[in-house]
């Protein structure tokens, strides 16, 4: 509301209610850090964080960025530490001061809670080795020359991360190292590659660490959405931090539990390996029996469902020849190979996904032209297990005899969009369903039984 003054101008009146006050977000970035950012390089004090890069595969570019801080007053502690306190970085130790999901620049950070630096210093004084493990998929250390997408901001992002990381470590002034996984290899959480790098840098063996007294703290704990005091708390974006702690064998805490003393929230995993224990062999139960002197056996199942392993363990010993599009590359070559095997008097196992009736009909018609029965083995492995199997296979040479690369997401989503469960009425002599169980050695299960995604 307003009223006119004698001169005809409107005179503002006081608002009915005061405007809402903006909540200021406390920043963990000190004035000296801001000043240092704008100080010419020649006038800056020595940066006590040394940055290096490490490789997961000696034949590929480095993907792990490592920042090691050395305090000016170096510790005279010569005794090897046996307890490790490891932390995620974003949304665990720090948050953005701007309130954005991702920091806009090197200065856009604050401590997640004001007691975080004090707690880390107490841990170090209590004999813990303190480390930071962070997935940083948005960073690229080495640009693929074959990549056509513009990469003009690549070096800038890496530089800003180093600037921010150095500022965090400088504030703590403790011998702490940041490990940042930029690729999708064994360094990426929940895979334990970064943890193994900690052990190397400490100069200790895995058995030297007191796992029960160690801890990993991170915000990716698989917590489900909930309502607290009328406010909706969204679910965690993943369970990768909790799964890393499981792979290592250390207790896991969320930042709310560890720093604020909150009670744990309900959480869940997309894949819980407790449902897939080491089952060993199947005793005297034959998962597949040969019924015909010559026939075609058609596999049907998601990528990573265990089809190839099933062939090698159960059909190859029965004399079946394998036809597989991953190795032959095209369906036409698969059909030609199958014809040659059948001409030679051999039975054939078609080790492809065969998601839909139209694809399966091609093989049903082929069997009809050779006047042999065709049977179907349907693999009912859940999608989460298939993705897990694919990651295990691609990252572990001992479980990857055919040296297969990790599959793109399209391989899984494409199958799901086309999938129709196979029916005997399509023309099969029978349809055998195979549920997934890990049917391998104890040594192989020690690899398979970790979380990889």
XYZ file of C-alpha atoms in Angstrom:
453
model
C 0.000 0.000 0.000
C 1.114 3.579 -0.624
C -0.375 7.080 -0.334
C 0.205 10.269 -2.313
C 2.043 13.187 -0.749
C 1.086 16.796 -1.383
C 3.476 16.918 -4.359
C 1.647 14.047 -6.045
C 4.392 11.538 -5.451
C 3.596 8.236 -3.838
C 4.965 7.797 -0.371
C 5.994 4.228 0.526
C 4.468 2.800 3.657
C 6.004 0.169 5.868
C 5.330 -3.367 4.741
C 2.801 -5.354 6.712
C 5.417 -7.971 7.655
C 9.205 -7.865 7.440
C 10.843 -9.777 4.590
C 12.169 -13.228 5.474
C 15.761 -13.124 6.558
C 18.233 -15.094 4.523
C 19.998 -17.817 6.418
C 23.725 -17.354 6.095
C 25.684 -20.534 5.517
C 28.882 -20.616 7.557
C 31.924 -21.130 5.362
C 34.874 -23.293 6.267
C 37.050 -21.346 3.898
C 39.264 -19.007 5.890
C 40.057 -15.404 4.941
C 43.667 -16.388 4.503
C 42.635 -19.082 2.042
C 40.639 -16.568 0.003
C 43.509 -14.106 0.096
C 45.921 -16.840 -0.897
C 43.755 -17.742 -3.894
C 44.139 -14.230 -5.340
C 47.802 -13.795 -4.400
C 50.281 -13.984 -7.316
C 51.989 -17.363 -7.545
C 55.413 -15.860 -6.929
C 54.251 -14.473 -3.572
C 52.382 -17.527 -2.325
C 53.799 -19.661 0.482
C 54.918 -23.161 -0.410
C 51.991 -25.528 -0.984
C 52.617 -28.448 1.329
C 50.339 -30.773 -0.687
C 52.149 -32.781 -3.342
C 49.952 -34.183 -6.131
C 50.625 -37.344 -8.118
C 48.785 -39.793 -10.353
C 48.562 -43.577 -10.218
C 47.470 -46.360 -12.551
C 45.193 -49.328 -11.993
C 46.322 -50.913 -15.280
C 49.935 -50.403 -16.396
C 48.756 -50.389 -20.016
C 46.230 -47.582 -19.499
C 46.447 -43.920 -18.420
C 46.473 -42.998 -14.729
C 43.053 -42.552 -13.108
C 43.853 -42.017 -9.411
C 44.713 -38.488 -8.269
C 46.601 -38.429 -4.964
C 47.249 -35.345 -2.812
C 49.625 -35.893 0.118
C 49.947 -33.174 2.746
C 53.169 -32.819 4.748
C 52.919 -30.483 7.764
C 55.719 -27.977 8.238
C 56.333 -29.396 11.716
C 56.719 -33.030 10.682
C 55.673 -35.668 13.211
C 58.403 -37.563 15.026
C 56.052 -40.531 15.468
C 57.982 -43.516 14.094
C 55.582 -46.213 15.283
C 53.417 -47.696 12.531
C 49.759 -46.919 13.017
C 47.386 -49.872 13.036
C 44.034 -48.034 12.951
C 42.652 -46.224 9.924
C 39.900 -43.613 9.909
C 38.915 -43.037 6.289
C 36.326 -40.541 5.084
C 34.449 -39.657 1.945
C 34.957 -36.002 1.008
C 31.834 -34.326 -0.423
C 28.767 -34.268 1.865
C 30.833 -35.985 4.565
C 33.769 -33.762 5.474
C 32.779 -30.742 3.405
C 29.733 -29.253 1.693
C 29.343 -26.368 -0.753
C 29.129 -22.931 0.832
C 26.834 -21.835 -2.002
C 24.266 -24.520 -1.273
C 24.706 -25.983 -4.757
C 24.933 -29.738 -5.224
C 28.356 -29.422 -6.854
C 30.894 -26.722 -6.070
C 31.067 -23.894 -8.584
C 34.780 -23.212 -8.037
C 37.732 -23.947 -5.766
C 36.468 -21.609 -3.027
C 32.945 -22.998 -2.867
C 33.302 -25.207 0.190
C 32.769 -25.244 3.938
C 33.085 -27.899 6.610
C 30.084 -30.243 6.696
C 29.888 -29.484 10.412
C 32.016 -27.180 12.523
C 33.337 -30.056 14.636
C 34.704 -32.023 11.643
C 38.296 -30.633 11.735
C 38.452 -31.009 15.527
C 37.303 -34.629 15.292
C 39.909 -35.459 12.641
C 42.679 -33.935 14.754
C 41.525 -35.977 17.757
C 41.644 -39.147 15.653
C 45.201 -38.445 14.589
C 46.265 -37.742 18.169
C 44.591 -41.016 19.173
C 46.875 -43.001 16.867
C 44.695 -43.217 13.766
C 45.962 -42.865 10.232
C 43.509 -40.428 8.632
C 42.737 -40.595 4.897
C 40.150 -39.268 2.442
C 38.697 -41.503 -0.294
C 36.553 -39.780 -2.898
C 34.951 -40.822 -6.189
C 35.464 -37.938 -8.632
C 33.967 -39.211 -11.877
C 33.635 -35.638 -13.163
C 37.424 -35.296 -13.401
C 39.510 -36.534 -16.325
C 43.260 -36.777 -15.823
C 44.106 -37.772 -19.402
C 41.864 -36.994 -22.340
C 41.297 -39.843 -24.775
C 42.591 -38.541 -28.138
C 39.824 -40.502 -29.883
C 37.106 -38.694 -27.943
C 35.338 -36.116 -30.106
C 33.508 -34.265 -27.313
C 35.032 -30.868 -26.352
C 37.365 -31.075 -23.373
C 38.199 -27.406 -22.824
C 37.149 -27.482 -19.158
C 38.995 -30.715 -18.276
C 42.219 -29.150 -16.961
C 40.247 -26.393 -15.209
C 38.192 -28.903 -13.213
C 41.279 -30.841 -12.139
C 43.014 -27.607 -11.125
C 40.023 -26.461 -9.068
C 39.824 -29.819 -7.299
C 43.513 -29.640 -6.401
C 43.077 -26.075 -5.121
C 40.122 -27.093 -2.968
C 41.824 -30.273 -1.742
C 44.960 -28.370 -0.811
C 42.881 -25.830 1.133
C 41.108 -28.594 3.083
C 44.396 -30.264 3.972
C 46.068 -26.958 4.807
C 43.286 -26.147 7.269
C 43.711 -29.530 8.999
C 47.537 -29.300 8.976
C 47.810 -33.060 9.515
C 49.646 -35.733 7.475
C 46.490 -36.645 5.567
C 46.265 -37.908 1.978
C 43.360 -37.447 -0.441
C 42.732 -40.244 -2.945
C 40.406 -39.253 -5.809
C 39.192 -41.979 -8.187
C 38.413 -40.467 -11.587
C 37.818 -43.673 -13.586
C 35.564 -46.720 -13.440
C 38.287 -49.170 -12.530
C 39.391 -50.866 -9.302
C 40.059 -47.517 -7.614
C 36.390 -46.510 -7.726
C 34.360 -47.137 -4.569
C 33.028 -49.601 -3.500
C 36.013 -51.414 -5.036
C 38.841 -51.441 -2.555
C 41.643 -50.129 -4.773
C 41.988 -46.815 -2.913
C 42.111 -48.620 0.434
C 44.925 -50.817 -0.880
C 46.795 -47.656 -1.881
C 46.506 -46.423 1.721
C 48.157 -49.623 2.921
C 50.970 -49.261 0.389
C 51.591 -45.668 1.446
C 51.591 -46.673 5.102
C 54.041 -49.491 4.358
C 51.871 -52.110 6.054
C 50.157 -55.358 5.119
C 46.392 -55.815 5.321
C 46.802 -58.110 8.335
C 48.635 -55.353 10.223
C 45.504 -53.197 10.427
C 43.095 -53.390 13.370
C 39.923 -53.556 11.294
C 37.544 -53.607 14.273
C 38.899 -50.275 15.543
C 39.132 -48.743 12.062
C 36.192 -47.021 10.382
C 34.927 -45.669 7.086
C 32.549 -42.697 7.088
C 30.527 -41.652 4.049
C 27.132 -40.351 2.967
C 26.417 -43.084 0.375
C 24.900 -45.522 2.836
C 21.838 -46.752 0.957
C 19.486 -44.932 3.347
C 15.856 -44.865 2.243
C 13.723 -41.726 2.102
C 11.975 -40.719 5.303
C 10.101 -37.870 6.972
C 11.493 -36.160 10.056
C 9.689 -33.320 11.830
C 7.523 -32.821 8.783
C 10.490 -32.520 6.421
C 11.248 -35.067 3.704
C 14.747 -36.521 3.821
C 15.629 -37.920 0.416
C 17.188 -41.326 -0.055
C 20.935 -41.734 -0.539
C 22.099 -41.700 -4.148
C 23.825 -45.070 -3.671
C 25.185 -47.553 -1.154
C 28.784 -47.421 -2.387
C 30.361 -46.145 0.859
C 28.667 -48.778 2.999
C 29.641 -51.424 0.440
C 33.267 -50.306 0.503
C 33.326 -50.724 4.279
C 31.882 -54.222 3.796
C 34.570 -55.105 1.249
C 37.312 -53.903 3.587
C 35.791 -55.407 6.726
C 35.586 -52.216 8.817
C 32.621 -50.595 10.614
C 30.624 -48.065 8.592
C 29.090 -44.799 9.784
C 27.233 -42.018 8.037
C 28.404 -38.462 8.835
C 25.197 -37.903 10.847
C 25.967 -40.957 12.968
C 29.686 -40.306 13.330
C 29.839 -36.543 13.868
C 26.382 -35.779 15.295
C 25.560 -38.971 17.184
C 22.307 -39.639 15.293
C 20.664 -43.046 15.349
C 21.090 -45.074 12.141
C 18.336 -44.733 9.534
C 16.829 -47.657 7.670
C 18.846 -48.604 4.615
C 18.844 -51.194 1.848
C 20.954 -52.385 -1.071
C 19.886 -52.962 -4.676
C 21.828 -56.215 -4.390
C 22.471 -57.868 -1.055
C 25.097 -60.582 -1.403
C 23.887 -62.241 1.781
C 21.254 -63.860 -0.454
C 23.968 -65.412 -2.617
C 26.322 -67.351 -0.326
C 29.003 -69.690 -1.541
C 26.868 -72.658 -2.571
C 29.501 -75.001 -3.908
C 28.469 -77.598 -6.438
C 24.932 -78.889 -6.790
C 25.635 -82.352 -5.435
C 24.075 -85.131 -7.458
C 21.457 -82.871 -9.074
C 22.132 -82.465 -12.800
C 21.205 -78.982 -13.962
C 21.009 -80.180 -17.551
C 20.712 -83.634 -19.121
C 21.139 -84.511 -22.768
C 17.900 -85.958 -24.184
C 18.598 -86.186 -27.910
C 21.431 -87.569 -30.034
C 21.602 -84.195 -31.799
C 19.765 -80.967 -31.045
C 20.025 -77.220 -30.523
C 19.949 -75.720 -27.044
C 19.002 -72.050 -27.057
C 19.975 -69.896 -24.096
C 17.755 -66.982 -23.070
C 18.812 -64.466 -20.423
C 20.224 -61.059 -19.587
C 23.854 -60.157 -20.252
C 25.834 -61.329 -17.245
C 23.247 -63.951 -16.269
C 25.835 -66.744 -16.163
C 25.100 -68.281 -19.571
C 28.697 -68.818 -20.686
C 29.731 -70.252 -17.315
C 26.756 -72.621 -17.515
C 27.861 -73.773 -20.964
C 31.433 -74.506 -19.909
C 30.374 -76.390 -16.776
C 27.340 -78.309 -18.031
C 27.038 -78.449 -21.833
C 30.597 -78.489 -23.087
C 31.257 -81.779 -21.184
C 28.227 -83.279 -22.997
C 29.780 -82.520 -26.379
C 27.864 -79.371 -27.320
C 29.568 -76.899 -29.640
C 29.196 -73.254 -28.616
C 27.921 -70.432 -30.802
C 28.353 -66.979 -29.263
C 27.788 -63.576 -30.867
C 30.252 -61.803 -28.560
C 33.049 -63.796 -30.206
C 31.618 -64.182 -33.738
C 30.297 -60.550 -33.801
C 27.230 -61.022 -36.048
C 24.106 -63.180 -36.009
C 24.766 -64.282 -39.579
C 28.149 -65.723 -38.571
C 26.479 -67.468 -35.618
C 23.907 -69.094 -37.893
C 26.583 -70.174 -40.356
C 28.697 -71.682 -37.566
C 25.665 -73.541 -36.193
C 24.906 -74.990 -39.645
C 28.463 -76.265 -39.963
C 28.371 -77.907 -36.532
C 25.030 -79.565 -37.300
C 26.325 -80.768 -40.676
C 29.232 -82.378 -38.839
C 26.785 -84.220 -36.565
C 27.342 -82.106 -33.436
C 24.780 -80.603 -31.094
C 24.856 -76.822 -30.708
C 24.430 -74.473 -27.746
C 23.467 -70.934 -28.786
C 25.003 -68.760 -26.051
C 23.263 -65.432 -26.785
C 20.605 -63.397 -24.964
C 17.719 -64.266 -27.358
C 15.364 -61.868 -25.613
C 12.284 -61.949 -27.848
C 10.172 -64.507 -29.775
C 11.210 -63.085 -33.158
C 14.895 -63.716 -32.452
C 14.199 -67.162 -31.025
C 12.108 -68.077 -34.096
C 15.220 -67.793 -36.281
C 16.794 -70.634 -34.330
C 13.561 -72.618 -34.095
C 13.283 -72.469 -37.890
C 16.938 -73.522 -38.246
C 16.292 -76.557 -36.047
C 13.258 -77.399 -38.191
C 15.294 -77.219 -41.397
C 17.762 -79.731 -39.930
C 14.920 -81.824 -38.468
C 16.405 -81.733 -34.957
C 14.708 -80.779 -31.668
C 15.383 -77.424 -30.073
C 15.374 -76.919 -26.313
C 15.550 -73.694 -24.293
C 17.460 -72.886 -21.102
C 16.022 -69.728 -19.507
C 18.248 -67.890 -17.022
C 16.205 -65.993 -14.415
C 19.144 -64.102 -12.879
C 17.963 -60.717 -11.464
C 19.167 -57.574 -13.223
C 21.202 -56.382 -10.218
C 23.103 -59.673 -10.113
C 23.773 -59.477 -13.858
C 25.317 -56.025 -13.516
C 27.364 -57.296 -10.589
C 28.570 -60.297 -12.621
C 29.530 -58.031 -15.509
C 31.615 -55.772 -13.241
C 33.323 -58.736 -11.551
C 34.146 -60.292 -14.916
C 35.512 -57.140 -16.544
C 37.697 -56.167 -13.564
C 39.201 -59.560 -12.690
C 41.294 -61.376 -15.255
C 41.134 -64.654 -13.331
C 37.344 -64.701 -13.823
C 37.424 -63.370 -17.387
C 38.888 -66.075 -19.653
C 37.536 -64.383 -22.791
C 38.886 -60.949 -21.793
C 35.513 -59.221 -22.095
C 35.135 -55.482 -21.605
C 32.538 -54.003 -19.258
C 29.148 -53.815 -20.978
C 27.393 -50.492 -21.665
C 24.114 -49.793 -19.889
C 22.335 -50.153 -23.231
C 23.102 -53.878 -23.188
C 20.958 -54.291 -20.066
C 18.208 -51.792 -20.832
C 17.936 -53.012 -24.432
C 17.406 -56.583 -23.299
C 14.764 -55.543 -20.792
C 12.823 -53.550 -23.385
C 12.635 -56.564 -25.729
C 12.349 -59.408 -23.242
C 9.476 -61.873 -23.408
C 9.801 -65.065 -21.323
C 10.298 -68.107 -23.548
C 7.360 -70.538 -23.867
C 7.340 -74.170 -24.983
C 4.517 -73.214 -27.361
C 7.042 -71.289 -29.470
C 8.323 -74.658 -30.685
C 10.699 -75.810 -27.945
C 10.873 -79.411 -26.843
C 11.130 -78.085 -23.287
C 12.089 -74.953 -21.353
C 14.440 -75.349 -18.374
C 14.682 -72.464 -15.916
C 18.001 -71.919 -14.130
C 18.125 -69.787 -10.993
C 21.398 -68.043 -10.196
C 23.747 -69.485 -7.619
C 27.453 -68.907 -7.352
C 28.853 -72.268 -8.394
C 32.578 -71.754 -8.124
C 35.557 -72.204 -5.859
C 36.084 -70.584 -2.497
C 38.954 -68.549 -3.980
C 36.725 -67.242 -6.777
C 33.969 -66.418 -4.297
C 36.363 -64.237 -2.295
C 36.411 -62.007 -5.388
C 32.793 -62.410 -6.496
C 31.457 -61.954 -2.956
C 32.581 -58.316 -2.727
C 30.539 -55.334 -3.856
C 31.689 -53.906 -7.183
C 29.022 -51.347 -8.105
